[in-house]
Short mmCIF file of C-alpha atoms and ligand atoms in Angstrom, two decimals:
data_model
loop_
_atom_site.label_atom_id
_atom_site.label_comp_id
_atom_site.label_asym_id
_atom_site.label_seq_id
_atom_site.Cartn_x
_atom_site.Cartn_y
_atom_site.Cartn_z
CA MET A 1 0.00 0.00 0.00
CA ASP A 2 1.45 3.34 -1.08
CA LEU A 3 -0.51 6.43 -0.09
CA ASP A 4 1.84 8.84 -1.90
CA LYS A 5 1.35 6.89 -5.08
CA LEU A 6 -2.41 7.02 -4.51
CA LYS A 7 -2.25 10.82 -4.28
CA GLU A 8 -0.11 10.93 -7.41
CA VAL A 9 -2.56 8.82 -9.41
CA LEU A 10 -5.50 10.92 -8.22
CA ALA A 11 -3.73 14.26 -8.69
CA GLY A 12 -5.54 15.06 -11.96
CA GLU A 13 -8.95 14.01 -10.60
CA PRO A 14 -11.48 16.17 -8.72
CA LYS A 15 -10.53 16.55 -5.04
CA PHE A 16 -13.37 14.43 -3.73
CA ARG A 17 -11.93 11.35 -5.46
CA LEU A 18 -9.14 11.16 -2.88
CA LYS A 19 -11.71 11.33 -0.10
CA GLN A 20 -13.66 8.52 -1.77
CA ALA A 21 -10.49 6.45 -2.11
CA TYR A 22 -9.65 6.99 1.59
CA GLN A 23 -13.17 6.00 2.53
CA ALA A 24 -12.78 2.80 0.49
CA ILE A 25 -9.45 1.95 2.12
CA PHE A 26 -10.00 2.99 5.72
CA THR A 27 -13.76 2.80 6.29
CA ASP A 28 -15.00 0.18 3.85
CA LEU A 29 -11.70 -1.64 4.39
CA ILE A 30 -11.55 -3.05 0.88
CA ALA A 31 -8.51 -5.14 -0.03
CA ASP A 32 -9.17 -5.01 -3.76
CA TRP A 33 -10.19 -1.97 -5.83
CA ARG A 34 -12.69 -4.12 -7.70
CA ASP A 35 -14.78 -4.17 -4.50
CA ASN A 36 -15.19 -0.41 -4.62
CA THR A 37 -18.39 1.07 -6.01
CA THR A 38 -17.85 4.84 -5.80
CA LEU A 39 -14.90 5.43 -8.13
CA PRO A 40 -15.28 5.25 -11.95
CA PRO A 41 -14.40 1.78 -13.32
CA LYS A 42 -11.47 3.09 -15.40
CA LEU A 43 -9.93 4.69 -12.32
CA ARG A 44 -10.38 1.52 -10.30
CA GLU A 45 -8.54 -0.42 -12.98
CA LYS A 46 -5.70 2.08 -12.89
CA LEU A 47 -5.52 1.95 -9.10
CA ASP A 48 -5.58 -1.81 -9.21
CA VAL A 49 -2.36 -1.76 -11.22
CA GLU A 50 -0.62 1.23 -9.65
CA CYS A 51 -1.78 1.11 -6.01
CA PRO A 52 -2.65 -2.45 -5.07
CA LEU A 53 -4.15 -2.81 -1.60
CA GLU A 54 -2.98 -6.30 -0.78
CA LEU A 55 -1.13 -6.72 2.53
CA LYS A 56 1.07 -9.76 2.97
CA ALA A 57 1.23 -11.08 6.49
CA THR A 58 1.30 -14.32 8.43
CA LEU A 59 -1.16 -14.50 11.27
CA PHE A 60 -0.50 -16.26 14.59
CA GLY A 61 -3.31 -17.04 17.00
CA SER A 62 -6.92 -17.88 16.30
CA LYS A 63 -10.32 -16.18 16.28
CA ASN A 64 -10.84 -17.01 19.95
CA SER A 65 -7.40 -15.88 21.09
CA GLU A 66 -7.26 -12.79 23.26
CA SER A 67 -4.22 -11.68 21.29
CA LEU A 68 -3.18 -12.17 17.69
CA LYS A 69 0.15 -11.48 16.13
CA ILE A 70 1.13 -10.81 12.53
CA LEU A 71 4.42 -10.90 10.76
CA LEU A 72 3.97 -8.26 8.08
CA GLU A 73 6.07 -8.59 4.94
CA LEU A 74 7.51 -5.35 3.64
CA ALA A 75 8.22 -4.53 0.01
CA ASP A 76 12.00 -4.90 0.48
CA GLY A 77 11.66 -8.32 2.12
CA GLY A 78 11.93 -6.96 5.68
CA LYS A 79 9.45 -8.16 8.29
CA VAL A 80 7.87 -6.60 11.34
CA GLU A 81 5.52 -7.84 13.99
CA SER A 82 2.33 -6.26 15.30
CA VAL A 83 -0.15 -7.47 17.87
CA LEU A 84 -3.91 -7.13 18.30
CA LEU A 85 -5.09 -7.21 21.91
CA LYS A 86 -8.76 -8.02 22.46
CA HIS A 87 -9.77 -6.63 25.84
CA ALA A 88 -12.75 -7.98 27.74
CA ASP A 89 -14.35 -4.50 27.79
CA GLY A 90 -14.50 -4.43 23.99
CA ARG A 91 -11.41 -2.34 23.28
CA ARG A 92 -9.35 -3.54 20.37
CA THR A 93 -5.78 -2.33 20.68
CA VAL A 94 -3.14 -2.68 18.01
CA CYS A 95 0.46 -2.57 19.18
CA VAL A 96 2.48 -1.32 16.20
CA SER A 97 6.16 -1.42 15.33
CA ALA A 98 7.97 1.73 14.21
CA GLN A 99 11.28 0.26 13.05
CA VAL A 100 12.69 -2.98 11.67
CA GLY A 101 14.73 -4.04 14.70
CA CYS A 102 15.86 -1.35 17.14
CA PRO A 103 19.11 0.54 17.62
CA LEU A 104 18.78 0.94 21.38
CA GLY A 105 19.81 -2.54 22.47
CA CYS A 106 17.98 -2.78 25.81
CA LYS A 107 19.37 -5.85 27.51
CA PHE A 108 16.03 -7.44 28.37
CA CYS A 109 14.41 -7.00 24.96
CA ALA A 110 14.26 -9.56 22.16
CA THR A 111 13.91 -6.81 19.53
CA GLY A 112 16.98 -5.02 20.87
CA MET A 113 18.99 -8.18 20.34
CA LEU A 114 18.13 -8.13 16.62
CA GLY A 115 19.97 -4.89 16.00
CA PHE A 116 18.65 -2.12 13.79
CA LYS A 117 17.76 -2.49 10.13
CA ARG A 118 15.72 0.58 9.16
CA ASN A 119 12.86 2.94 9.95
CA LEU A 120 9.38 2.05 8.78
CA SER A 121 7.57 4.38 6.40
CA THR A 122 4.25 5.96 7.35
CA ASP A 123 2.45 3.53 5.07
CA GLU A 124 4.15 0.54 6.69
CA ILE A 125 3.03 1.72 10.12
CA VAL A 126 -0.51 2.38 8.93
CA ALA A 127 -0.60 -1.01 7.17
CA GLN A 128 -0.28 -2.77 10.53
CA VAL A 129 -3.48 -1.16 11.80
CA LEU A 130 -5.17 -1.67 8.45
CA PHE A 131 -4.44 -5.39 8.50
CA PHE A 132 -6.15 -5.85 11.86
CA SER A 133 -9.02 -3.55 10.90
CA ARG A 134 -9.72 -5.78 7.93
CA TYR A 135 -9.32 -8.87 10.11
CA LEU A 136 -11.85 -7.61 12.67
CA LYS A 137 -14.35 -6.73 9.98
CA ARG A 138 -14.08 -10.21 8.48
CA ASN A 139 -13.96 -12.25 11.66
CA GLU A 140 -15.72 -10.42 14.48
CA THR A 141 -19.02 -8.64 14.73
CA GLU A 142 -19.73 -6.19 11.94
CA HIS A 143 -19.03 -3.09 14.02
CA ASP A 144 -15.89 -4.35 15.71
CA ARG A 145 -13.02 -2.02 14.92
CA VAL A 146 -9.61 -1.00 16.14
CA THR A 147 -10.24 1.41 19.01
CA ASN A 148 -6.72 2.05 20.34
CA VAL A 149 -3.20 2.10 18.96
CA VAL A 150 -0.02 1.89 21.00
CA PHE A 151 3.46 2.40 19.57
CA MET A 152 5.00 -0.27 21.77
CA GLY A 153 6.06 -2.87 19.22
CA MET A 154 9.47 -3.18 17.62
CA GLY A 155 11.72 -0.14 17.56
CA GLU A 156 11.82 3.33 19.11
CA PRO A 157 9.04 5.51 17.61
CA LEU A 158 10.67 8.82 18.56
CA LEU A 159 13.69 7.89 16.44
CA ASN A 160 11.34 7.65 13.46
CA TYR A 161 9.53 10.82 14.38
CA ASP A 162 8.21 12.17 11.07
CA SER A 163 6.84 8.86 9.77
CA MET A 164 5.40 8.04 13.19
CA MET A 165 3.66 11.42 13.46
CA GLU A 166 2.27 11.25 9.93
CA ALA A 167 0.90 7.79 10.75
CA VAL A 168 -0.68 9.21 13.92
CA ARG A 169 -2.41 11.87 11.83
CA ILE A 170 -3.82 9.23 9.49
CA LEU A 171 -4.99 7.13 12.44
CA ASN A 172 -6.65 10.21 13.91
CA SER A 173 -8.08 11.62 10.67
CA LYS A 174 -11.84 11.61 10.26
CA ASP A 175 -11.27 10.67 6.61
CA ALA A 176 -9.26 7.61 7.62
CA PHE A 177 -9.37 5.55 10.86
CA ASN A 178 -10.91 8.26 13.05
CA ILE A 179 -9.23 6.97 16.21
CA GLY A 180 -9.25 9.67 18.92
CA ALA A 181 -5.84 11.11 19.80
CA ARG A 182 -6.46 10.17 23.43
CA ARG A 183 -6.61 6.56 22.32
CA ILE A 184 -3.17 6.69 20.72
CA SER A 185 -0.06 6.17 22.87
CA ILE A 186 3.58 6.66 22.04
CA SER A 187 6.01 4.71 24.17
CA THR A 188 9.64 5.76 24.31
CA ALA A 189 12.78 4.51 25.98
CA GLY A 190 13.46 8.17 26.80
CA ILE A 191 14.49 10.11 23.68
CA ILE A 192 14.40 13.61 25.16
CA PRO A 193 14.40 15.65 21.89
CA GLY A 194 11.52 13.48 20.67
CA VAL A 195 9.48 14.11 23.84
CA GLU A 196 10.09 17.84 23.40
CA LYS A 197 8.86 17.69 19.81
CA LEU A 198 5.82 15.69 20.83
CA MET A 199 5.01 18.33 23.42
CA ARG A 200 4.70 20.92 20.65
CA GLU A 201 2.19 18.85 18.64
CA ASP A 202 -1.40 20.01 18.71
CA LEU A 203 -2.73 16.48 19.35
CA GLN A 204 -3.58 15.16 22.82
CA ILE A 205 -1.79 11.85 22.39
CA ASN A 206 -0.56 9.80 25.34
CA LEU A 207 3.03 9.43 26.31
CA ALA A 208 4.45 6.33 27.98
CA ILE A 209 8.01 5.93 29.19
CA SER A 210 9.75 2.54 29.26
CA LEU A 211 11.48 3.14 32.57
CA HIS A 212 12.35 -0.30 34.03
CA ALA A 213 14.86 1.08 36.55
CA ALA A 214 14.83 4.06 38.89
CA THR A 215 18.57 4.74 39.28
CA ASP A 216 21.01 5.79 36.57
CA GLU A 217 23.36 2.98 37.48
CA LEU A 218 20.83 0.20 36.92
CA ARG A 219 19.00 1.89 34.06
CA SER A 220 22.21 2.49 32.10
CA GLU A 221 23.05 -1.16 32.57
CA LEU A 222 19.66 -2.34 31.29
CA MET A 223 19.04 0.44 28.77
CA PRO A 224 22.21 1.97 27.28
CA ILE A 225 20.22 5.00 26.00
CA ASN A 226 20.18 6.17 29.63
CA ASN A 227 23.85 7.14 29.26
CA LYS A 228 22.83 9.70 26.67
CA TYR A 229 19.60 10.85 28.34
CA PRO A 230 20.00 10.28 32.09
CA LEU A 231 17.08 10.03 34.47
CA GLU A 232 17.20 13.52 35.94
CA ASP A 233 16.95 15.17 32.51
CA LEU A 234 14.36 12.69 31.32
CA MET A 235 12.11 13.13 34.35
CA LYS A 236 12.27 16.93 33.99
CA VAL A 237 11.15 16.89 30.36
CA VAL A 238 8.41 14.34 31.06
CA ALA A 239 7.12 16.49 33.92
CA ARG A 240 6.98 19.46 31.53
CA PHE A 241 5.09 17.30 29.02
CA ALA A 242 2.55 16.16 31.61
CA ARG A 243 1.89 19.71 32.80
CA ALA A 244 1.82 21.29 29.34
CA LYS A 245 -0.67 18.71 28.06
CA ASN A 246 -2.36 18.15 31.41
CA ARG A 247 -2.17 14.43 30.63
CA GLU A 248 -1.18 11.52 32.80
CA VAL A 249 2.09 9.93 31.75
CA MET A 250 2.51 6.22 32.21
CA PHE A 251 5.84 4.75 33.26
CA GLU A 252 6.22 1.13 32.18
CA TYR A 253 8.19 -1.00 34.61
CA LEU A 254 9.00 -4.62 33.76
CA LEU A 255 9.68 -6.63 36.89
CA ILE A 256 12.82 -8.70 36.42
CA LYS A 257 13.70 -11.14 39.14
CA GLY A 258 16.51 -10.03 41.42
CA ILE A 259 17.44 -7.17 39.09
CA ASN A 260 14.94 -4.35 39.54
CA ASP A 261 12.32 -5.82 41.89
CA ARG A 262 14.00 -5.26 45.26
CA ARG A 263 12.71 -3.05 48.07
CA GLU A 264 15.33 -0.38 47.32
CA ASP A 265 14.28 -0.37 43.66
CA ALA A 266 10.66 0.26 44.67
CA LEU A 267 11.69 3.10 47.01
CA ALA A 268 13.86 4.71 44.31
CA LEU A 269 10.86 4.52 41.98
CA VAL A 270 8.65 6.18 44.60
CA ASP A 271 11.09 9.09 44.66
CA LEU A 272 10.85 9.56 40.90
CA MET A 273 7.05 9.42 40.85
CA ARG A 274 6.30 12.40 43.09
CA ILE A 275 4.42 14.24 40.35
CA GLU A 276 0.65 13.91 40.43
CA LEU A 277 0.24 13.16 36.74
CA PHE A 278 2.72 10.28 36.82
CA MET A 279 1.54 6.72 37.09
CA VAL A 280 3.33 3.37 37.09
CA ASN A 281 2.33 0.33 35.11
CA LEU A 282 3.98 -2.84 36.41
CA ILE A 283 4.48 -5.64 33.92
CA ARG A 284 5.63 -9.12 34.73
CA TYR A 285 8.74 -9.74 32.65
CA ASN A 286 8.29 -12.20 29.80
CA PRO A 287 11.36 -14.36 29.63
CA THR A 288 13.43 -13.86 26.49
CA GLY A 289 16.34 -16.00 27.58
CA VAL A 290 18.52 -13.57 29.50
CA TYR A 291 16.57 -12.64 32.63
CA GLY A 292 13.75 -14.23 34.61
CA PRO A 293 10.39 -12.84 35.75
CA SER A 294 9.62 -11.82 39.34
CA ASN A 295 7.12 -14.16 40.98
CA SER A 296 3.65 -13.12 42.14
CA ALA A 297 4.73 -12.49 45.75
CA GLU A 298 7.60 -10.27 44.63
CA ILE A 299 5.32 -8.33 42.29
CA ALA A 300 2.73 -7.89 45.07
CA ARG A 301 5.39 -6.65 47.50
CA PHE A 302 6.75 -4.17 44.95
CA LYS A 303 3.29 -2.92 44.12
CA ASN A 304 2.42 -2.50 47.81
CA ILE A 305 5.44 -0.33 48.46
CA LEU A 306 4.32 1.99 45.65
CA SER A 307 0.69 2.07 46.80
CA GLU A 308 1.60 2.66 50.44
CA ASN A 309 3.61 5.67 49.32
CA GLY A 310 0.67 7.14 47.43
CA ILE A 311 1.88 6.28 43.92
CA ASN A 312 -0.76 5.64 41.29
CA VAL A 313 0.09 2.08 40.22
CA THR A 314 -1.54 -0.54 38.01
CA GLN A 315 -0.44 -3.96 36.94
CA ARG A 316 -0.82 -4.89 33.32
CA TYR A 317 -2.34 -8.19 32.49
CA SER A 318 0.16 -9.78 30.12
CA PHE A 319 -1.26 -10.96 26.83
CA GLY A 320 0.28 -13.09 24.20
CA GLN A 321 3.12 -15.05 25.79
CA ASP A 322 2.05 -18.21 23.97
CA ILE A 323 2.67 -16.64 20.55
CA ASN A 324 5.79 -14.67 21.56
CA ALA A 325 3.73 -11.50 21.32
CA ALA A 326 4.12 -10.21 24.84
CA CYS A 327 6.12 -7.12 25.80
CA GLY A 328 9.77 -7.40 24.87
CA GLN A 329 9.24 -10.63 22.96
CA LEU A 330 8.82 -9.33 19.40
CA ALA A 331 11.76 -10.69 17.49
CA ASN A 332 10.40 -12.33 14.34
CA LYS A 333 10.85 -15.69 16.03
CA ASN A 334 7.86 -17.27 14.33
CA GLN A 335 9.29 -16.85 10.81
S1 SF4 B 401 12.73 -2.10 24.74
FE1 SF4 B 401 12.07 -0.78 23.05
S2 SF4 B 401 13.75 0.70 22.88
FE2 SF4 B 401 14.58 -1.02 24.05
S3 SF4 B 401 15.55 -2.34 22.51
FE3 SF4 B 401 13.43 -3.05 22.81
S4 SF4 B 401 12.27 -2.06 21.19
FE4 SF4 B 401 14.21 -0.93 21.42
#
């Protein structure tokens, strides 16, 4: 799918043709121009040749699974993974990738171990949501649609800022997916210039920080990017973001056995979370071979320390371990 090419083909047509084409792609969710009824037949034939809508992906999981994963094939042979999470309350969240691999090399992350190949284009990001939108239309109730998008898949979205932001605008556009900005979240390992840029955007999108350690010493060990953007600077810019947007910011914290789940780790985290709009989301670590997960008692103890100190804390239910689709597990293993 190539949206620039689509605009190019429709450049000589009346303006409303582009709107009709967007409607066909993003609302009617057609996968073949021959299924469209609004555009003139000649134009459909041309689009069929020049802008095919087929998406190539392998699907893991089944209709009844609470999470589904795809391995999306890119035009240059690259592959990325995306996950659909089906929440009990009806939300349908797509977790999208922003890069092929990731340059940040976090020690606990399967994607980080792959190294970095390249940034995804806007179309390649949008295609991930489009695939699951089509899937839901075909397989679930007629009105089931993607309600939320989180940039928490492979790669660091703020290092692919322009393509990521253009994709966000398409997700948010009334002419395309019409997903509210408040239902779109960008998760970063702490790229400070990217957070500053995001702060200047006119959209009320959510920010999440992959924190995973509350001291520079431990964080730099687990996440080398912390050497470049240390905690004190990061926390200052995130506080400015939260206040400027008046939005809660979520700090993701994977609990890794014996590494970041000790009492002193919890107390250090309490110290960082003194700002009202900050909240912590605890996630049980999904083993990727290097570290092990904290057990339930250790997670409960950690959570209690935060709660007792007045920190707003939740614990994320972990989807998708069975298909290697859980947090930190996306590494094209099912190829
Ligand atoms: S945790 Fe995120 S930023 Fe770190 S290596 Fe994995 S994908 Fe990259």
